[in-house]
């Protein structure tokens, strides 16, 4: 069991200012619908743009996005997987 990070975005409330994608492009990108999404590499379900499982090494990067999102809709929790 290794520690990982579950990351999810309340996409319906995203204001598309691209802050998360600028701060942490390893995890966040702007999708075709203009809203933030988890990069394909880390999506648990390829069709669910809103949620991913990310290596724990990227925690600082994700935390920056969590703290900087102006509408506070990015969430993360540590999990064992
Ligand atoms: S920082 Fe927040 S509001 Fe801005 S694009 Fe990312 S999820 Fe959307």
PDB file of N, CA, C and O and ligand atoms in Angstrom:
ATOM      1  N   UNK A   1       0.849  -1.206   0.000  1.00  0.00           N
ATOM      2  CA  UNK A   1       0.000   0.000   0.000  1.00  0.00           C
ATOM      3  C   UNK A   1       0.879   1.249   0.000  1.00  0.00           C
ATOM      4  O   UNK A   1       1.722   1.425   0.869  1.00  0.00           O
ATOM      5  N   UNK A   2       0.672   2.080  -0.965  1.00  0.00           N
ATOM      6  CA  UNK A   2       1.459   3.318  -1.057  1.00  0.00           C
ATOM      7  C   UNK A   2       0.529   4.516  -0.895  1.00  0.00           C
ATOM      8  O   UNK A   2      -0.647   4.452  -1.254  1.00  0.00           O
ATOM      9  N   UNK A   3       1.102   5.538  -0.332  1.00  0.00           N
ATOM     10  CA  UNK A   3       0.302   6.763  -0.193  1.00  0.00           C
ATOM     11  C   UNK A   3       0.141   7.443  -1.540  1.00  0.00           C
ATOM     12  O   UNK A   3       1.094   7.591  -2.293  1.00  0.00           O
ATOM     13  N   UNK A   4      -1.080   7.840  -1.812  1.00  0.00           N
ATOM     14  CA  UNK A   4      -1.350   8.602  -3.028  1.00  0.00           C
ATOM     15  C   UNK A   4      -2.279   9.752  -2.669  1.00  0.00           C
ATOM     16  O   UNK A   4      -2.712   9.881  -1.521  1.00  0.00           O
ATOM     17  N   UNK A   5      -2.572  10.533  -3.659  1.00  0.00           N
ATOM     18  CA  UNK A   5      -3.414  11.705  -3.431  1.00  0.00           C
ATOM     19  C   UNK A   5      -4.647  11.602  -4.319  1.00  0.00           C
ATOM     20  O   UNK A   5      -4.522  11.448  -5.538  1.00  0.00           O
ATOM     21  N   UNK A   6      -5.809  11.647  -3.704  1.00  0.00           N
ATOM     22  CA  UNK A   6      -7.036  11.752  -4.504  1.00  0.00           C
ATOM     23  C   UNK A   6      -7.322  13.241  -4.696  1.00  0.00           C
ATOM     24  O   UNK A   6      -7.301  13.997  -3.720  1.00  0.00           O
ATOM     25  N   UNK A   7      -7.520  13.632  -5.914  1.00  0.00           N
ATOM     26  CA  UNK A   7      -7.757  15.045  -6.226  1.00  0.00           C
ATOM     27  C   UNK A   7      -9.061  15.145  -7.001  1.00  0.00           C
ATOM     28  O   UNK A   7      -9.304  14.352  -7.915  1.00  0.00           O
ATOM     29  N   UNK A   8      -9.912  16.087  -6.623  1.00  0.00           N
ATOM     30  CA  UNK A   8     -11.142  16.266  -7.388  1.00  0.00           C
ATOM     31  C   UNK A   8     -11.517  17.748  -7.485  1.00  0.00           C
ATOM     32  O   UNK A   8     -11.123  18.559  -6.662  1.00  0.00           O
ATOM     33  N   UNK A   9     -12.247  18.040  -8.542  1.00  0.00           N
ATOM     34  CA  UNK A   9     -12.612  19.421  -8.891  1.00  0.00           C
ATOM     35  C   UNK A   9     -14.135  19.495  -9.028  1.00  0.00           C
ATOM     36  O   UNK A   9     -14.732  18.668  -9.714  1.00  0.00           O
ATOM     37  N   UNK A  10     -14.737  20.492  -8.399  1.00  0.00           N
ATOM     38  CA  UNK A  10     -16.172  20.742  -8.617  1.00  0.00           C
ATOM     39  C   UNK A  10     -16.292  21.535  -9.921  1.00  0.00           C
ATOM     40  O   UNK A  10     -16.425  22.755  -9.923  1.00  0.00           O
ATOM     41  N   UNK A  11     -16.223  20.794 -11.034  1.00  0.00           N
ATOM     42  CA  UNK A  11     -16.075  21.459 -12.334  1.00  0.00           C
ATOM     43  C   UNK A  11     -17.225  22.399 -12.672  1.00  0.00           C
ATOM     44  O   UNK A  11     -17.048  23.384 -13.380  1.00  0.00           O
ATOM     45  N   UNK A  12     -18.426  22.090 -12.190  1.00  0.00           N
ATOM     46  CA  UNK A  12     -19.576  22.934 -12.541  1.00  0.00           C
ATOM     47  C   UNK A  12     -19.448  24.341 -11.949  1.00  0.00           C
ATOM     48  O   UNK A  12     -20.167  25.248 -12.354  1.00  0.00           O
ATOM     49  N   UNK A  13     -18.512  24.518 -11.017  1.00  0.00           N
ATOM     50  CA  UNK A  13     -18.316  25.855 -10.428  1.00  0.00           C
ATOM     51  C   UNK A  13     -17.020  26.518 -10.892  1.00  0.00           C
ATOM     52  O   UNK A  13     -16.647  27.591 -10.417  1.00  0.00           O
ATOM     53  N   UNK A  14     -16.315  25.892 -11.821  1.00  0.00           N
ATOM     54  CA  UNK A  14     -15.045  26.431 -12.303  1.00  0.00           C
ATOM     55  C   UNK A  14     -15.287  27.708 -13.105  1.00  0.00           C
ATOM     56  O   UNK A  14     -16.179  27.759 -13.958  1.00  0.00           O
ATOM     57  N   UNK A  15     -14.485  28.744 -12.822  1.00  0.00           N
ATOM     58  CA  UNK A  15     -14.630  30.012 -13.559  1.00  0.00           C
ATOM     59  C   UNK A  15     -13.572  30.131 -14.664  1.00  0.00           C
ATOM     60  O   UNK A  15     -13.395  31.200 -15.258  1.00  0.00           O
ATOM     61  N   UNK A  16     -12.858  29.055 -14.916  1.00  0.00           N
ATOM     62  CA  UNK A  16     -11.974  28.930 -16.086  1.00  0.00           C
ATOM     63  C   UNK A  16     -10.876  29.989 -16.149  1.00  0.00           C
ATOM     64  O   UNK A  16     -10.508  30.429 -17.235  1.00  0.00           O
ATOM     65  N   UNK A  17     -10.339  30.383 -15.023  1.00  0.00           N
ATOM     66  CA  UNK A  17      -9.268  31.393 -15.055  1.00  0.00           C
ATOM     67  C   UNK A  17      -7.875  30.771 -15.249  1.00  0.00           C
ATOM     68  O   UNK A  17      -6.881  31.477 -15.309  1.00  0.00           O
ATOM     69  N   UNK A  18      -7.835  29.451 -15.287  1.00  0.00           N
ATOM     70  CA  UNK A  18      -6.600  28.707 -15.624  1.00  0.00           C
ATOM     71  C   UNK A  18      -5.509  28.769 -14.553  1.00  0.00           C
ATOM     72  O   UNK A  18      -4.358  28.409 -14.827  1.00  0.00           O
ATOM     73  N   UNK A  19      -5.826  29.234 -13.373  1.00  0.00           N
ATOM     74  CA  UNK A  19      -4.810  29.344 -12.317  1.00  0.00           C
ATOM     75  C   UNK A  19      -4.212  27.976 -11.981  1.00  0.00           C
ATOM     76  O   UNK A  19      -2.995  27.825 -11.892  1.00  0.00           O
ATOM     77  N   UNK A  20      -5.047  26.975 -11.820  1.00  0.00           N
ATOM     78  CA  UNK A  20      -4.542  25.646 -11.433  1.00  0.00           C
ATOM     79  C   UNK A  20      -3.643  25.058 -12.523  1.00  0.00           C
ATOM     80  O   UNK A  20      -2.585  24.492 -12.233  1.00  0.00           O
ATOM     81  N   UNK A  21      -4.044  25.230 -13.767  1.00  0.00           N
ATOM     82  CA  UNK A  21      -3.250  24.684 -14.880  1.00  0.00           C
ATOM     83  C   UNK A  21      -1.914  25.406 -15.008  1.00  0.00           C
ATOM     84  O   UNK A  21      -0.919  24.815 -15.418  1.00  0.00           O
ATOM     85  N   UNK A  22      -1.878  26.683 -14.651  1.00  0.00           N
ATOM     86  CA  UNK A  22      -0.626  27.434 -14.700  1.00  0.00           C
ATOM     87  C   UNK A  22       0.297  27.024 -13.555  1.00  0.00           C
ATOM     88  O   UNK A  22       1.509  26.891 -13.743  1.00  0.00           O
ATOM     89  N   UNK A  23      -0.268  26.808 -12.388  1.00  0.00           N
ATOM     90  CA  UNK A  23       0.550  26.497 -11.209  1.00  0.00           C
ATOM     91  C   UNK A  23       0.993  25.038 -11.162  1.00  0.00           C
ATOM     92  O   UNK A  23       2.076  24.727 -10.662  1.00  0.00           O
ATOM     93  N   UNK A  24       0.158  24.147 -11.659  1.00  0.00           N
ATOM     94  CA  UNK A  24       0.447  22.717 -11.528  1.00  0.00           C
ATOM     95  C   UNK A  24       0.016  21.970 -12.794  1.00  0.00           C
ATOM     96  O   UNK A  24      -0.933  21.166 -12.769  1.00  0.00           O
ATOM     97  N   UNK A  25       0.701  22.220 -13.901  1.00  0.00           N
ATOM     98  CA  UNK A  25       0.306  21.586 -15.169  1.00  0.00           C
ATOM     99  C   UNK A  25       0.527  20.077 -15.181  1.00  0.00           C
ATOM    100  O   UNK A  25      -0.011  19.392 -16.044  1.00  0.00           O
ATOM    101  N   UNK A  26       1.298  19.568 -14.206  1.00  0.00           N
ATOM    102  CA  UNK A  26       1.478  18.113 -14.128  1.00  0.00           C
ATOM    103  C   UNK A  26       0.144  17.422 -13.835  1.00  0.00           C
ATOM    104  O   UNK A  26      -0.034  16.244 -14.150  1.00  0.00           O
ATOM    105  N   UNK A  27      -0.790  18.146 -13.189  1.00  0.00           N
ATOM    106  CA  UNK A  27      -2.041  17.523 -12.731  1.00  0.00           C
ATOM    107  C   UNK A  27      -3.283  18.148 -13.375  1.00  0.00           C
ATOM    108  O   UNK A  27      -4.260  17.443 -13.636  1.00  0.00           O
ATOM    109  N   UNK A  28      -3.230  19.453 -13.663  1.00  0.00           N
ATOM    110  CA  UNK A  28      -4.441  20.147 -14.144  1.00  0.00           C
ATOM    111  C   UNK A  28      -4.243  20.661 -15.567  1.00  0.00           C
ATOM    112  O   UNK A  28      -3.164  21.132 -15.918  1.00  0.00           O
ATOM    113  N   UNK A  29      -5.307  20.558 -16.351  1.00  0.00           N
ATOM    114  CA  UNK A  29      -5.300  21.147 -17.692  1.00  0.00           C
ATOM    115  C   UNK A  29      -6.699  21.684 -17.966  1.00  0.00           C
ATOM    116  O   UNK A  29      -7.669  21.306 -17.306  1.00  0.00           O
ATOM    117  N   UNK A  30      -6.770  22.551 -18.975  1.00  0.00           N
ATOM    118  CA  UNK A  30      -8.074  23.077 -19.355  1.00  0.00           C
ATOM    119  C   UNK A  30      -8.646  22.152 -20.431  1.00  0.00           C
ATOM    120  O   UNK A  30      -8.011  21.904 -21.468  1.00  0.00           O
ATOM    121  N   UNK A  31      -9.828  21.636 -20.200  1.00  0.00           N
ATOM    122  CA  UNK A  31     -10.443  20.674 -21.122  1.00  0.00           C
ATOM    123  C   UNK A  31     -11.113  21.404 -22.291  1.00  0.00           C
ATOM    124  O   UNK A  31     -11.211  22.629 -22.308  1.00  0.00           O
ATOM    125  N   UNK A  32     -11.593  20.634 -23.255  1.00  0.00           N
ATOM    126  CA  UNK A  32     -12.225  21.210 -24.440  1.00  0.00           C
ATOM    127  C   UNK A  32     -13.455  22.053 -24.097  1.00  0.00           C
ATOM    128  O   UNK A  32     -13.812  22.965 -24.829  1.00  0.00           O
ATOM    129  N   UNK A  33     -14.093  21.752 -22.972  1.00  0.00           N
ATOM    130  CA  UNK A  33     -15.256  22.559 -22.577  1.00  0.00           C
ATOM    131  C   UNK A  33     -14.840  23.849 -21.858  1.00  0.00           C
ATOM    132  O   UNK A  33     -15.676  24.604 -21.368  1.00  0.00           O
ATOM    133  N   UNK A  34     -13.527  24.086 -21.765  1.00  0.00           N
ATOM    134  CA  UNK A  34     -13.039  25.335 -21.178  1.00  0.00           C
ATOM    135  C   UNK A  34     -12.833  25.288 -19.682  1.00  0.00           C
ATOM    136  O   UNK A  34     -12.354  26.261 -19.091  1.00  0.00           O
ATOM    137  N   UNK A  35     -13.191  24.180 -19.056  1.00  0.00           N
ATOM    138  CA  UNK A  35     -13.091  24.078 -17.599  1.00  0.00           C
ATOM    139  C   UNK A  35     -11.889  23.225 -17.195  1.00  0.00           C
ATOM    140  O   UNK A  35     -11.382  22.418 -17.973  1.00  0.00           O
ATOM    141  N   UNK A  36     -11.445  23.417 -15.978  1.00  0.00           N
ATOM    142  CA  UNK A  36     -10.310  22.666 -15.462  1.00  0.00           C
ATOM    143  C   UNK A  36     -10.626  21.174 -15.392  1.00  0.00           C
ATOM    144  O   UNK A  36     -11.761  20.775 -15.104  1.00  0.00           O
ATOM    145  N   UNK A  37      -9.601  20.376 -15.657  1.00  0.00           N
ATOM    146  CA  UNK A  37      -9.770  18.929 -15.523  1.00  0.00           C
ATOM    147  C   UNK A  37      -8.466  18.309 -15.050  1.00  0.00           C
ATOM    148  O   UNK A  37      -7.410  18.939 -15.100  1.00  0.00           O
ATOM    149  N   UNK A  38      -8.555  17.071 -14.601  1.00  0.00           N
ATOM    150  CA  UNK A  38      -7.363  16.295 -14.251  1.00  0.00           C
ATOM    151  C   UNK A  38      -6.752  15.770 -15.555  1.00  0.00           C
ATOM    152  O   UNK A  38      -7.491  15.288 -16.427  1.00  0.00           O
ATOM    153  N   UNK A  39      -5.438  15.851 -15.688  1.00  0.00           N
ATOM    154  CA  UNK A  39      -4.805  15.355 -16.920  1.00  0.00           C
ATOM    155  C   UNK A  39      -5.119  13.855 -17.088  1.00  0.00           C
ATOM    156  O   UNK A  39      -5.272  13.120 -16.104  1.00  0.00           O
ATOM    157  N   UNK A  40      -5.201  13.432 -18.334  1.00  0.00           N
ATOM    158  CA  UNK A  40      -5.642  12.066 -18.645  1.00  0.00           C
ATOM    159  C   UNK A  40      -4.827  11.007 -17.913  1.00  0.00           C
ATOM    160  O   UNK A  40      -5.369   9.989 -17.448  1.00  0.00           O
ATOM    161  N   UNK A  41      -3.543  11.248 -17.795  1.00  0.00           N
ATOM    162  CA  UNK A  41      -2.627  10.286 -17.170  1.00  0.00           C
ATOM    163  C   UNK A  41      -3.066   9.868 -15.763  1.00  0.00           C
ATOM    164  O   UNK A  41      -2.850   8.731 -15.351  1.00  0.00           O
ATOM    165  N   UNK A  42      -3.694  10.778 -15.044  1.00  0.00           N
ATOM    166  CA  UNK A  42      -4.025  10.496 -13.642  1.00  0.00           C
ATOM    167  C   UNK A  42      -5.513  10.290 -13.389  1.00  0.00           C
ATOM    168  O   UNK A  42      -5.930  10.132 -12.242  1.00  0.00           O
ATOM    169  N   UNK A  43      -6.332  10.308 -14.438  1.00  0.00           N
ATOM    170  CA  UNK A  43      -7.757  10.073 -14.213  1.00  0.00           C
ATOM    171  C   UNK A  43      -7.999   8.624 -13.833  1.00  0.00           C
ATOM    172  O   UNK A  43      -7.420   7.715 -14.440  1.00  0.00           O
ATOM    173  N   UNK A  44      -8.854   8.432 -12.881  1.00  0.00           N
ATOM    174  CA  UNK A  44      -9.196   7.071 -12.459  1.00  0.00           C
ATOM    175  C   UNK A  44     -10.085   6.437 -13.524  1.00  0.00           C
ATOM    176  O   UNK A  44      -9.896   5.311 -13.918  1.00  0.00           O
ATOM    177  N   UNK A  45     -11.057   7.214 -13.944  1.00  0.00           N
ATOM    178  CA  UNK A  45     -11.954   6.828 -15.024  1.00  0.00           C
ATOM    179  C   UNK A  45     -11.685   7.820 -16.159  1.00  0.00           C
ATOM    180  O   UNK A  45     -11.821   9.029 -15.970  1.00  0.00           O
ATOM    181  N   UNK A  46     -11.270   7.326 -17.342  1.00  0.00           N
ATOM    182  CA  UNK A  46     -10.901   8.235 -18.428  1.00  0.00           C
ATOM    183  C   UNK A  46     -11.988   9.243 -18.780  1.00  0.00           C
ATOM    184  O   UNK A  46     -11.711  10.320 -19.278  1.00  0.00           O
ATOM    185  N   UNK A  47     -13.241   8.865 -18.515  1.00  0.00           N
ATOM    186  CA  UNK A  47     -14.350   9.750 -18.873  1.00  0.00           C
ATOM    187  C   UNK A  47     -14.734  10.720 -17.766  1.00  0.00           C
ATOM    188  O   UNK A  47     -15.599  11.575 -17.962  1.00  0.00           O
ATOM    189  N   UNK A  48     -14.112  10.575 -16.605  1.00  0.00           N
ATOM    190  CA  UNK A  48     -14.406  11.490 -15.499  1.00  0.00           C
ATOM    191  C   UNK A  48     -13.267  12.501 -15.378  1.00  0.00           C
ATOM    192  O   UNK A  48     -12.231  12.221 -14.783  1.00  0.00           O
ATOM    193  N   UNK A  49     -13.479  13.662 -15.942  1.00  0.00           N
ATOM    194  CA  UNK A  49     -12.439  14.702 -15.978  1.00  0.00           C
ATOM    195  C   UNK A  49     -12.209  15.319 -14.609  1.00  0.00           C
ATOM    196  O   UNK A  49     -11.231  16.028 -14.394  1.00  0.00           O
ATOM    197  N   UNK A  50     -13.107  15.062 -13.687  1.00  0.00           N
ATOM    198  CA  UNK A  50     -13.115  15.794 -12.421  1.00  0.00           C
ATOM    199  C   UNK A  50     -12.310  15.148 -11.316  1.00  0.00           C
ATOM    200  O   UNK A  50     -12.094  15.776 -10.279  1.00  0.00           O
ATOM    201  N   UNK A  51     -11.852  13.909 -11.515  1.00  0.00           N
ATOM    202  CA  UNK A  51     -11.226  13.222 -10.390  1.00  0.00           C
ATOM    203  C   UNK A  51     -10.019  12.411 -10.836  1.00  0.00           C
ATOM    204  O   UNK A  51     -10.022  11.807 -11.908  1.00  0.00           O
ATOM    205  N   UNK A  52      -8.996  12.379  -9.993  1.00  0.00           N
ATOM    206  CA  UNK A  52      -7.816  11.601 -10.317  1.00  0.00           C
ATOM    207  C   UNK A  52      -7.090  11.094  -9.090  1.00  0.00           C
ATOM    208  O   UNK A  52      -7.356  11.532  -7.971  1.00  0.00           O
ATOM    209  N   UNK A  53      -6.195  10.155  -9.333  1.00  0.00           N
ATOM    210  CA  UNK A  53      -5.298   9.626  -8.307  1.00  0.00           C
ATOM    211  C   UNK A  53      -3.876  10.001  -8.722  1.00  0.00           C
ATOM    212  O   UNK A  53      -3.419   9.601  -9.791  1.00  0.00           O
ATOM    213  N   UNK A  54      -3.211  10.744  -7.856  1.00  0.00           N
ATOM    214  CA  UNK A  54      -1.971  11.409  -8.225  1.00  0.00           C
ATOM    215  C   UNK A  54      -0.846  10.928  -7.302  1.00  0.00           C
ATOM    216  O   UNK A  54      -1.083  10.690  -6.108  1.00  0.00           O
ATOM    217  N   UNK A  55       0.386  10.796  -7.810  1.00  0.00           N
ATOM    218  CA  UNK A  55       1.504  10.424  -6.934  1.00  0.00           C
ATOM    219  C   UNK A  55       1.678  11.434  -5.797  1.00  0.00           C
ATOM    220  O   UNK A  55       1.515  12.637  -6.016  1.00  0.00           O
ATOM    221  N   UNK A  56       2.021  10.933  -4.647  1.00  0.00           N
ATOM    222  CA  UNK A  56       2.155  11.787  -3.460  1.00  0.00           C
ATOM    223  C   UNK A  56       3.248  12.847  -3.661  1.00  0.00           C
ATOM    224  O   UNK A  56       3.210  13.920  -3.051  1.00  0.00           O
ATOM    225  N   UNK A  57       4.187  12.554  -4.542  1.00  0.00           N
ATOM    226  CA  UNK A  57       5.271  13.511  -4.811  1.00  0.00           C
ATOM    227  C   UNK A  57       4.740  14.831  -5.377  1.00  0.00           C
ATOM    228  O   UNK A  57       5.432  15.849  -5.336  1.00  0.00           O
ATOM    229  N   UNK A  58       3.543  14.799  -5.910  1.00  0.00           N
ATOM    230  CA  UNK A  58       2.975  16.023  -6.500  1.00  0.00           C
ATOM    231  C   UNK A  58       2.103  16.789  -5.509  1.00  0.00           C
ATOM    232  O   UNK A  58       1.410  17.740  -5.875  1.00  0.00           O
ATOM    233  N   UNK A  59       2.187  16.416  -4.240  1.00  0.00           N
ATOM    234  CA  UNK A  59       1.315  17.046  -3.239  1.00  0.00           C
ATOM    235  C   UNK A  59       1.513  18.564  -3.150  1.00  0.00           C
ATOM    236  O   UNK A  59       0.538  19.316  -3.077  1.00  0.00           O
ATOM    237  N   UNK A  60       2.760  19.029  -3.149  1.00  0.00           N
ATOM    238  CA  UNK A  60       3.006  20.468  -3.022  1.00  0.00           C
ATOM    239  C   UNK A  60       2.417  21.231  -4.205  1.00  0.00           C
ATOM    240  O   UNK A  60       1.860  22.316  -4.049  1.00  0.00           O
ATOM    241  N   UNK A  61       2.565  20.632  -5.364  1.00  0.00           N
ATOM    242  CA  UNK A  61       2.043  21.232  -6.592  1.00  0.00           C
ATOM    243  C   UNK A  61       0.509  21.325  -6.519  1.00  0.00           C
ATOM    244  O   UNK A  61      -0.091  22.375  -6.754  1.00  0.00           O
ATOM    245  N   UNK A  62      -0.137  20.233  -6.129  1.00  0.00           N
ATOM    246  CA  UNK A  62      -1.598  20.224  -6.019  1.00  0.00           C
ATOM    247  C   UNK A  62      -2.042  21.198  -4.928  1.00  0.00           C
ATOM    248  O   UNK A  62      -3.016  21.953  -5.107  1.00  0.00           O
ATOM    249  N   UNK A  63      -1.313  21.229  -3.812  1.00  0.00           N
ATOM    250  CA  UNK A  63      -1.680  22.108  -2.695  1.00  0.00           C
ATOM    251  C   UNK A  63      -1.647  23.576  -3.115  1.00  0.00           C
ATOM    252  O   UNK A  63      -2.487  24.370  -2.689  1.00  0.00           O
ATOM    253  N   UNK A  64      -0.699  23.913  -3.951  1.00  0.00           N
ATOM    254  CA  UNK A  64      -0.631  25.293  -4.463  1.00  0.00           C
ATOM    255  C   UNK A  64      -1.897  25.640  -5.236  1.00  0.00           C
ATOM    256  O   UNK A  64      -2.451  26.727  -5.109  1.00  0.00           O
ATOM    257  N   UNK A  65      -2.337  24.701  -6.054  1.00  0.00           N
ATOM    258  CA  UNK A  65      -3.562  24.923  -6.837  1.00  0.00           C
ATOM    259  C   UNK A  65      -4.775  24.997  -5.916  1.00  0.00           C
ATOM    260  O   UNK A  65      -5.646  25.866  -6.081  1.00  0.00           O
ATOM    261  N   UNK A  66      -4.837  24.101  -4.935  1.00  0.00           N
ATOM    262  CA  UNK A  66      -5.952  24.109  -3.975  1.00  0.00           C
ATOM    263  C   UNK A  66      -6.031  25.472  -3.290  1.00  0.00           C
ATOM    264  O   UNK A  66      -7.097  26.086  -3.188  1.00  0.00           O
ATOM    265  N   UNK A  67      -4.873  25.972  -2.835  1.00  0.00           N
ATOM    266  CA  UNK A  67      -4.845  27.234  -2.085  1.00  0.00           C
ATOM    267  C   UNK A  67      -5.121  28.445  -2.976  1.00  0.00           C
ATOM    268  O   UNK A  67      -5.590  29.473  -2.492  1.00  0.00           O
ATOM    269  N   UNK A  68      -4.803  28.329  -4.252  1.00  0.00           N
ATOM    270  CA  UNK A  68      -4.879  29.499  -5.129  1.00  0.00           C
ATOM    271  C   UNK A  68      -6.158  29.568  -5.957  1.00  0.00           C
ATOM    272  O   UNK A  68      -6.442  30.609  -6.550  1.00  0.00           O
ATOM    273  N   UNK A  69      -6.908  28.491  -6.027  1.00  0.00           N
ATOM    274  CA  UNK A  69      -8.158  28.527  -6.795  1.00  0.00           C
ATOM    275  C   UNK A  69      -9.075  29.594  -6.181  1.00  0.00           C
ATOM    276  O   UNK A  69      -9.429  29.509  -5.004  1.00  0.00           O
ATOM    277  N   UNK A  70      -9.467  30.588  -6.962  1.00  0.00           N
ATOM    278  CA  UNK A  70     -10.235  31.706  -6.394  1.00  0.00           C
ATOM    279  C   UNK A  70     -11.616  31.307  -5.890  1.00  0.00           C
ATOM    280  O   UNK A  70     -12.191  32.013  -5.059  1.00  0.00           O
ATOM    281  N   UNK A  71     -12.146  30.195  -6.381  1.00  0.00           N
ATOM    282  CA  UNK A  71     -13.470  29.767  -5.923  1.00  0.00           C
ATOM    283  C   UNK A  71     -13.394  28.503  -5.050  1.00  0.00           C
ATOM    284  O   UNK A  71     -14.421  27.909  -4.705  1.00  0.00           O
ATOM    285  N   UNK A  72     -12.159  28.094  -4.723  1.00  0.00           N
ATOM    286  CA  UNK A  72     -11.940  27.014  -3.740  1.00  0.00           C
ATOM    287  C   UNK A  72     -12.704  25.733  -4.066  1.00  0.00           C
ATOM    288  O   UNK A  72     -13.398  25.171  -3.208  1.00  0.00           O
ATOM    289  N   UNK A  73     -12.553  25.278  -5.292  1.00  0.00           N
ATOM    290  CA  UNK A  73     -13.308  24.083  -5.703  1.00  0.00           C
ATOM    291  C   UNK A  73     -12.403  22.893  -5.996  1.00  0.00           C
ATOM    292  O   UNK A  73     -12.869  21.885  -6.516  1.00  0.00           O
ATOM    293  N   UNK A  74     -11.102  23.021  -5.680  1.00  0.00           N
ATOM    294  CA  UNK A  74     -10.192  21.882  -5.845  1.00  0.00           C
ATOM    295  C   UNK A  74      -9.962  21.269  -4.476  1.00  0.00           C
ATOM    296  O   UNK A  74      -9.704  21.977  -3.500  1.00  0.00           O
ATOM    297  N   UNK A  75     -10.063  19.962  -4.409  1.00  0.00           N
ATOM    298  CA  UNK A  75      -9.946  19.254  -3.134  1.00  0.00           C
ATOM    299  C   UNK A  75      -8.937  18.128  -3.260  1.00  0.00           C
ATOM    300  O   UNK A  75      -8.763  17.559  -4.331  1.00  0.00           O
ATOM    301  N   UNK A  76      -8.293  17.795  -2.123  1.00  0.00           N
ATOM    302  CA  UNK A  76      -7.382  16.650  -2.148  1.00  0.00           C
ATOM    303  C   UNK A  76      -7.422  15.943  -0.804  1.00  0.00           C
ATOM    304  O   UNK A  76      -7.678  16.548   0.235  1.00  0.00           O
ATOM    305  N   UNK A  77      -7.155  14.644  -0.859  1.00  0.00           N
ATOM    306  CA  UNK A  77      -6.998  13.875   0.382  1.00  0.00           C
ATOM    307  C   UNK A  77      -5.984  12.767   0.138  1.00  0.00           C
ATOM    308  O   UNK A  77      -5.898  12.223  -0.962  1.00  0.00           O
ATOM    309  N   UNK A  78      -5.227  12.464   1.182  1.00  0.00           N
ATOM    310  CA  UNK A  78      -4.276  11.363   1.068  1.00  0.00           C
ATOM    311  C   UNK A  78      -5.011  10.052   1.228  1.00  0.00           C
ATOM    312  O   UNK A  78      -5.890   9.925   2.070  1.00  0.00           O
ATOM    313  N   UNK A  79      -4.649   9.078   0.400  1.00  0.00           N
ATOM    314  CA  UNK A  79      -5.262   7.751   0.473  1.00  0.00           C
ATOM    315  C   UNK A  79      -4.159   6.691   0.423  1.00  0.00           C
ATOM    316  O   UNK A  79      -3.040   6.970   0.019  1.00  0.00           O
ATOM    317  N   UNK A  80      -4.492   5.500   0.794  1.00  0.00           N
ATOM    318  CA  UNK A  80      -3.588   4.349   0.642  1.00  0.00           C
ATOM    319  C   UNK A  80      -4.096   3.545  -0.545  1.00  0.00           C
ATOM    320  O   UNK A  80      -5.272   3.221  -0.625  1.00  0.00           O
ATOM    321  N   UNK A  81      -3.202   3.245  -1.464  1.00  0.00           N
ATOM    322  CA  UNK A  81      -3.687   2.466  -2.610  1.00  0.00           C
ATOM    323  C   UNK A  81      -2.680   1.416  -3.025  1.00  0.00           C
ATOM    324  O   UNK A  81      -1.490   1.666  -2.970  1.00  0.00           O
TER     325      UNK A  81
HETATM  326  S1  LIG B   1      -8.142  27.576 -10.350  1.00  0.00           S
HETATM  327 FE1  LIG B   1     -10.216  26.927  -9.838  1.00  0.00          FE
HETATM  328  S2  LIG B   1     -11.564  28.288 -11.007  1.00  0.00           S
HETATM  329 FE2  LIG B   1      -9.511  28.469 -11.858  1.00  0.00          FE
HETATM  330  S3  LIG B   1      -9.470  27.032 -13.594  1.00  0.00           S
HETATM  331 FE3  LIG B   1      -8.691  25.947 -11.779  1.00  0.00          FE
HETATM  332  S4  LIG B   1     -10.492  24.935 -10.858  1.00  0.00           S
HETATM  333 FE4  LIG B   1     -11.227  26.494 -12.291  1.00  0.00          FE
END
